[in-house]
Structures are given as structure tokens and as C-alpha cells.
Coordinates of C-alpha atoms in Angstrom, one line a residue:
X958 CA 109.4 95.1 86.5
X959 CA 112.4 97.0 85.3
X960 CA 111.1 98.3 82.2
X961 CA 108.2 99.7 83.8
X962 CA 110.0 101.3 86.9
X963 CA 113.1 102.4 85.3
X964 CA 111.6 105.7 83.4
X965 CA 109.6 106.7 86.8
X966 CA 113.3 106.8 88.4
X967 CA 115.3 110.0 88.5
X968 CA 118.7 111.3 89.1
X969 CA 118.8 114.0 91.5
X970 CA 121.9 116.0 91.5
X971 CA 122.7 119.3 93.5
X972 CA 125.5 122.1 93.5
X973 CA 126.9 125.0 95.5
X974 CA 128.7 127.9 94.6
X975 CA 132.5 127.7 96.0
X976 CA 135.7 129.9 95.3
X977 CA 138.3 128.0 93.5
X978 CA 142.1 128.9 94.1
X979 CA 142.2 131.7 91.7
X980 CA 139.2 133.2 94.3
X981 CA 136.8 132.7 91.0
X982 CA 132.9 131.9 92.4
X983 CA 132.4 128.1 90.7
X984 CA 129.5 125.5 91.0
X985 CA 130.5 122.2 91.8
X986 CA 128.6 119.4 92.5
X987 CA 127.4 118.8 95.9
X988 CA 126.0 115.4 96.4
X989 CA 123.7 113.1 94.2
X990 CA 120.8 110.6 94.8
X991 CA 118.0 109.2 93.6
X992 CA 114.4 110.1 93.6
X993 CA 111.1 108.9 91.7
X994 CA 108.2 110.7 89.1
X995 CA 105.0 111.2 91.7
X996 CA 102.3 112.5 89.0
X997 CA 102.2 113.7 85.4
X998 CA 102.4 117.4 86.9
X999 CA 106.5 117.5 87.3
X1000 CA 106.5 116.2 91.1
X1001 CA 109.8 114.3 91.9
X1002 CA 109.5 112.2 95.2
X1003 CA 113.5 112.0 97.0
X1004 CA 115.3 112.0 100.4
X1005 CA 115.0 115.3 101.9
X1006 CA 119.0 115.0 102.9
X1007 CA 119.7 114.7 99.0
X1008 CA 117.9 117.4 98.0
X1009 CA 118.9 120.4 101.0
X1010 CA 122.1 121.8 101.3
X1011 CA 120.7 121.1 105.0
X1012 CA 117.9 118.9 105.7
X1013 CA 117.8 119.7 109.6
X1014 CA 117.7 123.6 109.1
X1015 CA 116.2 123.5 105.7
X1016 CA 118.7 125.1 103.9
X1017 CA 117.9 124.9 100.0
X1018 CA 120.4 124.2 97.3
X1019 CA 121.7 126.4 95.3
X1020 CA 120.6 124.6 92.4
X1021 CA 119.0 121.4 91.9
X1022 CA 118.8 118.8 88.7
X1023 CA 116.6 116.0 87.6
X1024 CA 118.0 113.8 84.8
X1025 CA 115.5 111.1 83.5
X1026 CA 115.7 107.7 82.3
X1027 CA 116.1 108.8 78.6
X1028 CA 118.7 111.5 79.9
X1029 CA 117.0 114.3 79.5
X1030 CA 118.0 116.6 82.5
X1031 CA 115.8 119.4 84.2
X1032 CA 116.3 122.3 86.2
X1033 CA 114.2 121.6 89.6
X1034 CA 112.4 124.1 92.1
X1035 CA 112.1 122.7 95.9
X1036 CA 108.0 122.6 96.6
X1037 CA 108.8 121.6 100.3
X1038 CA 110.6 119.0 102.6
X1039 CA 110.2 117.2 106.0
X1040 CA 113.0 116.8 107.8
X1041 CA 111.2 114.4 110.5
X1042 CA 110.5 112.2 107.7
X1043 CA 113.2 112.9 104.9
X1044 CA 111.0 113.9 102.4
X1045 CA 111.4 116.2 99.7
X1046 CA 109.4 117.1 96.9
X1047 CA 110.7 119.0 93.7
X1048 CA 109.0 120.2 90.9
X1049 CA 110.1 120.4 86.8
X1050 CA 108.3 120.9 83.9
X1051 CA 108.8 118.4 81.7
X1052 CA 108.7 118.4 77.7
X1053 CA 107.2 114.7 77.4
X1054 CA 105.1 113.0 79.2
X1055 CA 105.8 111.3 82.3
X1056 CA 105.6 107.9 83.6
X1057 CA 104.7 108.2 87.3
X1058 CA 105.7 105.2 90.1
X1059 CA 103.2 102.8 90.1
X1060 CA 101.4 103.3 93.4
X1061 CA 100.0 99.8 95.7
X1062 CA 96.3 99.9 97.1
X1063 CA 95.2 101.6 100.1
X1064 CA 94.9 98.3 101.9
X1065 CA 97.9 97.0 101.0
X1066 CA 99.8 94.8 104.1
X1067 CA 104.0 94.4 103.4
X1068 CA 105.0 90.5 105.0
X1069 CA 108.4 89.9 106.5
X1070 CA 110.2 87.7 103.4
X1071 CA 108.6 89.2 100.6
X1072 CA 110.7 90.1 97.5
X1073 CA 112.3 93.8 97.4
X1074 CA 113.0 95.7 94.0
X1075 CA 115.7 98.9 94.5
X1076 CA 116.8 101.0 91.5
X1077 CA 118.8 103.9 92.3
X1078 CA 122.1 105.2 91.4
X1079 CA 125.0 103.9 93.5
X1080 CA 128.3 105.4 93.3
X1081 CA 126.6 107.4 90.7
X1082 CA 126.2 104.3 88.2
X1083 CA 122.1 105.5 86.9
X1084 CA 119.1 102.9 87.4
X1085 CA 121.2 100.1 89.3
X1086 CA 118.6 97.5 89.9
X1087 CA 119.0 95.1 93.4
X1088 CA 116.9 92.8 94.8
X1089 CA 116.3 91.3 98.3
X1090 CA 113.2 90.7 100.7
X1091 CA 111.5 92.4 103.7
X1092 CA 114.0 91.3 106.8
X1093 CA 111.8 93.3 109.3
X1094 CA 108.6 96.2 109.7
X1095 CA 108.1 98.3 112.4
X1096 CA 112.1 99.6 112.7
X1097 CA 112.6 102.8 114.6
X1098 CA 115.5 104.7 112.9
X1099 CA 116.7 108.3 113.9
X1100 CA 116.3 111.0 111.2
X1101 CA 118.1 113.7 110.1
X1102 CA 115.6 116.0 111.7
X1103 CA 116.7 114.4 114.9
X1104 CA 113.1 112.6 115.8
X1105 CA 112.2 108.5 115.2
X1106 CA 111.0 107.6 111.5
X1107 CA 108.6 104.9 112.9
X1108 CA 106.9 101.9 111.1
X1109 CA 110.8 101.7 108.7
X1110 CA 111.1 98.6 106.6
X1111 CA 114.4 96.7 106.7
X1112 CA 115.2 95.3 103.7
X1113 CA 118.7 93.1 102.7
X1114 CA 118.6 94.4 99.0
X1115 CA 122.1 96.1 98.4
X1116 CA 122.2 99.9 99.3
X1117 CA 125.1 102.2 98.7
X1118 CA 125.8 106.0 98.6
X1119 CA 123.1 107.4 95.5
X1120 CA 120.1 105.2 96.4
X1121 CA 119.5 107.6 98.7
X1122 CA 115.5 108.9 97.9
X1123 CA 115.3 105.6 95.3
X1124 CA 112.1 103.5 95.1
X1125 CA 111.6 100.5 97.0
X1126 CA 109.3 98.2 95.6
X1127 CA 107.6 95.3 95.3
X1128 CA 107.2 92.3 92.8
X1129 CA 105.0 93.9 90.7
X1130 CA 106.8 97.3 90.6
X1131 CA 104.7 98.9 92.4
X1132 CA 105.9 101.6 95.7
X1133 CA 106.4 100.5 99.3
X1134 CA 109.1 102.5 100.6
X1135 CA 111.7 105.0 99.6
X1136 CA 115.0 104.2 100.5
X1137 CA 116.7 106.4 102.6
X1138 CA 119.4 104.9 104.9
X1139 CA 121.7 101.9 105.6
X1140 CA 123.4 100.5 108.5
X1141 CA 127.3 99.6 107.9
X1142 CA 130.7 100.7 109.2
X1143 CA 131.8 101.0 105.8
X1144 CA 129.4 103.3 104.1
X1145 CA 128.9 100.4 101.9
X1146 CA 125.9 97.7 102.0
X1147 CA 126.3 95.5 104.6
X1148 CA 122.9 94.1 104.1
X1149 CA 120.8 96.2 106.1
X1150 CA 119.0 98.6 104.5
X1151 CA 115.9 101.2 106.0
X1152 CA 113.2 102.4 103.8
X1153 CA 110.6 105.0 104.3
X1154 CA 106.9 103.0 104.7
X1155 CA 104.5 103.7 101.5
X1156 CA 102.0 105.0 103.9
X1157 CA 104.0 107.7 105.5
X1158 CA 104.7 108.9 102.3
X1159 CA 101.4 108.6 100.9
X1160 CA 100.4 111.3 103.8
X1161 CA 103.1 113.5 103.6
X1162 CA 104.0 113.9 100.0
X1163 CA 100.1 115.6 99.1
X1164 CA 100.5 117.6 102.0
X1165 CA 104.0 119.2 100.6
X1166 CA 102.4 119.5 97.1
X1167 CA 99.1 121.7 98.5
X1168 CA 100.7 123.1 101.0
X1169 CA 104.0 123.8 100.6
X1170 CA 105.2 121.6 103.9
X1171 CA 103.3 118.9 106.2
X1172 CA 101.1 119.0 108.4
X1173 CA 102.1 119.0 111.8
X1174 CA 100.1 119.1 115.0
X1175 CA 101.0 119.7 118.2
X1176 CA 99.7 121.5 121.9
X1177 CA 101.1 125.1 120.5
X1178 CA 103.7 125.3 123.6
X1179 CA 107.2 126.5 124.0
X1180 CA 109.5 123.1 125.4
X1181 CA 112.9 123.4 127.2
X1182 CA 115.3 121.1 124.6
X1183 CA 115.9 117.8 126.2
X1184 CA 119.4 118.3 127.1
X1185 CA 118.7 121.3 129.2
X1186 CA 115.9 119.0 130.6
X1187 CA 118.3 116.1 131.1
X1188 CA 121.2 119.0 132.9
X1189 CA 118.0 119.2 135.4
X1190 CA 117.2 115.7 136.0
X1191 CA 113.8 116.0 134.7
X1192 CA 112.4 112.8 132.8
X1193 CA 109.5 114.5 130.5
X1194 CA 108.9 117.3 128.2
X1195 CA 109.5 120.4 130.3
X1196 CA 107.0 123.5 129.0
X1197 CA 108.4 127.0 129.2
X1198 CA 105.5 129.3 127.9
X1199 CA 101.8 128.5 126.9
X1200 CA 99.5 131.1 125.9
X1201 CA 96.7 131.1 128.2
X1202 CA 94.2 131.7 125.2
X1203 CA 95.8 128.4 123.4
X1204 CA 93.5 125.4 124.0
X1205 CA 96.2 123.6 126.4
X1206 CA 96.6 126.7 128.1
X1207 CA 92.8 127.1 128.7
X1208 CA 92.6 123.5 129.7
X1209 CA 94.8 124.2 132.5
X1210 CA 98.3 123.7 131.4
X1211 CA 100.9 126.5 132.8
X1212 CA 103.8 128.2 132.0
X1213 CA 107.3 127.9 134.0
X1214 CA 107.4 130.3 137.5
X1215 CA 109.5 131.7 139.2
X1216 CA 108.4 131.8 142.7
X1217 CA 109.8 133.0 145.9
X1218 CA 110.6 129.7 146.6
X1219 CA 111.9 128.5 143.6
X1220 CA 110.5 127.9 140.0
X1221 CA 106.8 126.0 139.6
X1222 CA 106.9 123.9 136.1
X1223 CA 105.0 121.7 134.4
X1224 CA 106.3 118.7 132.7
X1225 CA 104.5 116.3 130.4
X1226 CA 105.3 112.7 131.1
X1227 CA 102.4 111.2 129.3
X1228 CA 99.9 111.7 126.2
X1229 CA 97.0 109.1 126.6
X1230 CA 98.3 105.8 127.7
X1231 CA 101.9 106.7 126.3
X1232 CA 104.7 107.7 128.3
X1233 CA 106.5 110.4 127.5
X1234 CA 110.6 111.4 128.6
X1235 CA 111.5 113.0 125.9
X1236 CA 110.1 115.5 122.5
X1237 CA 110.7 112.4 120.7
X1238 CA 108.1 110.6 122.1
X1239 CA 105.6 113.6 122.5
X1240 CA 106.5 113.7 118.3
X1241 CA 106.3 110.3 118.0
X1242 CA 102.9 110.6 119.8
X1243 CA 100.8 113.4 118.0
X1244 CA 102.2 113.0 114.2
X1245 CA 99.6 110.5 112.8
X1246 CA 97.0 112.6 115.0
X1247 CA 94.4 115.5 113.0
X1248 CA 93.7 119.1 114.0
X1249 CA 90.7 119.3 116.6
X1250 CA 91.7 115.8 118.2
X1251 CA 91.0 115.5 122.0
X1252 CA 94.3 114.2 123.8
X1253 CA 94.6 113.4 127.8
X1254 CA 98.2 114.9 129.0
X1255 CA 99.5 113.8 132.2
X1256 CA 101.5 116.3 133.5
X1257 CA 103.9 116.3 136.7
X1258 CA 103.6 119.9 138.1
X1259 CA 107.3 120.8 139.8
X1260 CA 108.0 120.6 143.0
X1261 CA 104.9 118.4 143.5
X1262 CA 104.7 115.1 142.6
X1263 CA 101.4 114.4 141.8
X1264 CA 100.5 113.7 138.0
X1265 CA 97.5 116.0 136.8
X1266 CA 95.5 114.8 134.1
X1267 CA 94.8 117.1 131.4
X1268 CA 92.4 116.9 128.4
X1269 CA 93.5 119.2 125.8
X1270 CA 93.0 120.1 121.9
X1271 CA 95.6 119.8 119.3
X1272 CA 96.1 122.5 117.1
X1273 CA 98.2 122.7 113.1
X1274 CA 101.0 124.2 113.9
X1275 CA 102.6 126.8 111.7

């Protein structure tokens, strides 16, 4: 399994520019990890926090580089990231050929106690090979873009600082997860380990390659951030502004009001029979959902209490 994972498993390495002490402009680098070959075009699959200088605000690095399992090393262009999902794709251009991760079928099913393959580059040592099972499916983890990565596996296999963006496979080498994140005190293993599902990255990563960034849907309305929401003791997604030519805005939903009595404002507690208290749910909600789908909101419209229902369109957001 080695053999035939090791040379689809890159080191990704990036730099910044600092001043040193004499005030001269040096690049040093900046943080290291892992990341995998995609395709035979160039396309290098890694953590979107190992690639950024900041995965939240998408602030590239200065200068990125991709050193293969012979040791050749590659300057490397940023296609696109997700922060919601830590996903970044990079791009090089190659002088051999290249031997892409082995990809599992579209109907493949992960089982709780299977066995777990991780190579990556811990503490810098290149294609460090671990091995454990699946502990658990389904985790809920909290991204660097601030939102839930749903549907995480948990795996025990040993992961430290630099395996970060690394393939997680199974016993036949071939891709179901990318790992991304651990849970310890330390910042060392302590045997739990999160990993990116196969399928969310089997949607996302195309859509960076053709597109440039994924594809994200949502209702095309302006929110109030849930800690001004939470200041105001409102449990829901509070909408400032809707167009009124916007399909929610033509299926009734309304912008924030000031009246002569106060302020009229809609808030979105629901989305189909899932409840809703916060953007992370509405996120959580809509991000596995296509352009042009039909969604029922129910909406609690300040100072009333009654909950309208709502039946709207989703729209690709820019």
C-alpha cells in the first residue's frame, strides 16, 4: 500500500517575506504540511489552513512549494480554497508524469473499525506512514472558516503537526478522507484524529478546479452576525436586507424596519423540518443543496410571534 501511495503524497511548504534585524526583506518559512496528486494535470489536493497565509480571510501565500516523493520540488499557484471545508487546491507543472491518489467507488460505505492508512509529514519527517481504524463517522468538528465540517471520520491512526492536508486511506490505498485536524492538549496525537469525508471532497475539489472556488448556495440575503443576534436575545438567523427582486424577497421575505414603534424583522428559525438558531445551521442546511432547489423557511416575523412559512428558491451565490 505504501509503495503505491507514497509518490501520490506531497510536501507542501509555504513562506512570507519578513525583515530580519539588519531591516533586510527575507523569506522564511511559514508552516508546512502535507497534501496529495489529484490528476495528471498538476492538481495538488491539501488543508486549506496549510496552504493560506489565512484560511478564514483567504489570504494567499506569498509563495508556495510542492516537493514530491522522488524530491523533486515545484513552485505552486493557489487555483482556489474553501474555508468551510479546508480545502485547497494548487496547481504545478510537472516534468514527469504523475501518479494520482487512488480514488474508491462512487458507492463506497466507510464501517466503524475498519483499518486506516495516514502518510504525511510529521514534525516535518516526509512520507511518515501510521496506521489505525475508523473509531467513529458522522463527527461534527468546527472549521477554520468558523462553520461545522459535518459527516468527519475519527480515526486513532497517529496525527501530529505536518499531516495536516495528508491522505487518509484505506486498506487497499485508496482515498477516504484528508486529514485535517486532531484533538489533544498537547498538539501531539492523542489518538484522536478528524479527517475530511471522501465525498465532500469528491464535490468540492472539481468545483475549485472549473471554477476557481465552490459552489455555494444560499437565499441571496444580508444576516445580522450571530453575536449581534445573541446581544438581542434572538434565537435564529436575523435578515437585514433582501432584495425584493431576489427569489426569497419575491416569495415574501422582508427586510429589517424601522417603524414608529420600533423595528419589524424577520428571523429564520427553520429550513424544511430543520431548526435553525444560528448561520451555522442555515450553512449546515443548504450546502449539499443545488441551484433552483425549492426550500420551505419558517420565519418568526418581530414583534409577532407567529412562524410564517415561506417557500423560496435557492440561488449560487457569488
Amino acid at each position: 500500500v505504501f509503495e503505491a501511495a507514497a509518490p501520490a503524497t506531497v510536501f507542501v511548504t509555504q513562506t512570507q517575506v519578513v525583515q530580519d534585524f539588519a531591516m533586510r526583506t527575507v523569506e522564511v518559512p511559514a508552516g508546512a504540511g502535507t497534501g496529495f496528486i489529484w490528476d495528471s494535470d498538476g492538481h495538488i489536493v491539501t488543508n486549506c489552513h496549510v496552504a493560506l497565509a489565512d484560511c478564514g480571510k483567504l489570504v494567499p501565500a506569498r509563495k508556495l512549494s510542492v516537493t514530491l516523493y522522488d524530491q523533486k520540488a515545484y513552485e505552486a499557484t493557489l487555483v482556489g480554497a474553501d474555508p468551510f471545508k479546508d480545502i485547497a487546491v494548487l496547481k504545478i507543472v510537472p516534468t514527469d508524469k504523475l501518479v494520482p491518489i487512488r480514488q474508491v467507488p462512487a458507492d463506497y460505505e466507510l464501517v466503524v473499525g475498519q483499518k486506516t492508512i495516514a502518510i504525511g509529514n510529521p514534525f516535518g519527517l516526509d512520507h511518515t506512514l501510521t496506521t489505525g481504524v475508523v473509531s467513529a463517522m458522522g463527527r461534527e468538528v468546527v472549521g477554520i472558516g468558523g462553520v461545522t465540517i459535518r459527516d468527519m471520520v475519527q480515526t486513532d491512526a497517529a496525527i501530529n503537526p505536518g499531516n495536516s492536508g495528508g491522505p487518509l486511506l484505506d486498506s487497499r490505498g485508496q482515498l477516504i478522507g484528508m486529514n485535517t485536524m486532531i484533538f489533544s492538549n498537547s498538539g501531539s496525537s492523542a489518538g484522536i484524529g478528524f479527517a475530511v469525508p471522501h465525498t465532500v471532497i469528491g464535490r468540492v475539489v472539481p468545483q475549485i478546479i472549473e471554477k476557481g472556488r465552490p459552489t455555494r448556495v444560499g437565499l441571496g440575503v444580508s444576516i445580522l452576525e450571530d453575536a449581534q443576534a445573541r446581544r438581542l436575545g434572538v434565537k435564529g438567523v436575523v435578515v437585514e436586507r433582501v432584495a425584493a427582486s431576489s427569489p426569497a424577497g419575491k416569495a415574501g421575505l422582508r427586510s429589517a424596519t424601522r417603524t414608529p414603534t420600533g423595528w419589524t424583522v424577520d428571523v429564520i428559525v427553520g429550513v424544511d423540518d430543520e431548526r435553525v438558531q444560528a448561520y451555522d445551521d442555515l450553512y449546515t442546511t443548504l450546502e449539499d443543496k443545488a441551484p433552483g432547489t425549492k426550500v420551505t423557511l419558517s420565519v418568526l416575523r418581530l414583534p409577532g410571534e407567529e412562524v410564517l412559512k415561506i417557500e423560496t428558491e435557492l440561488i449560487e451565490l457569488d
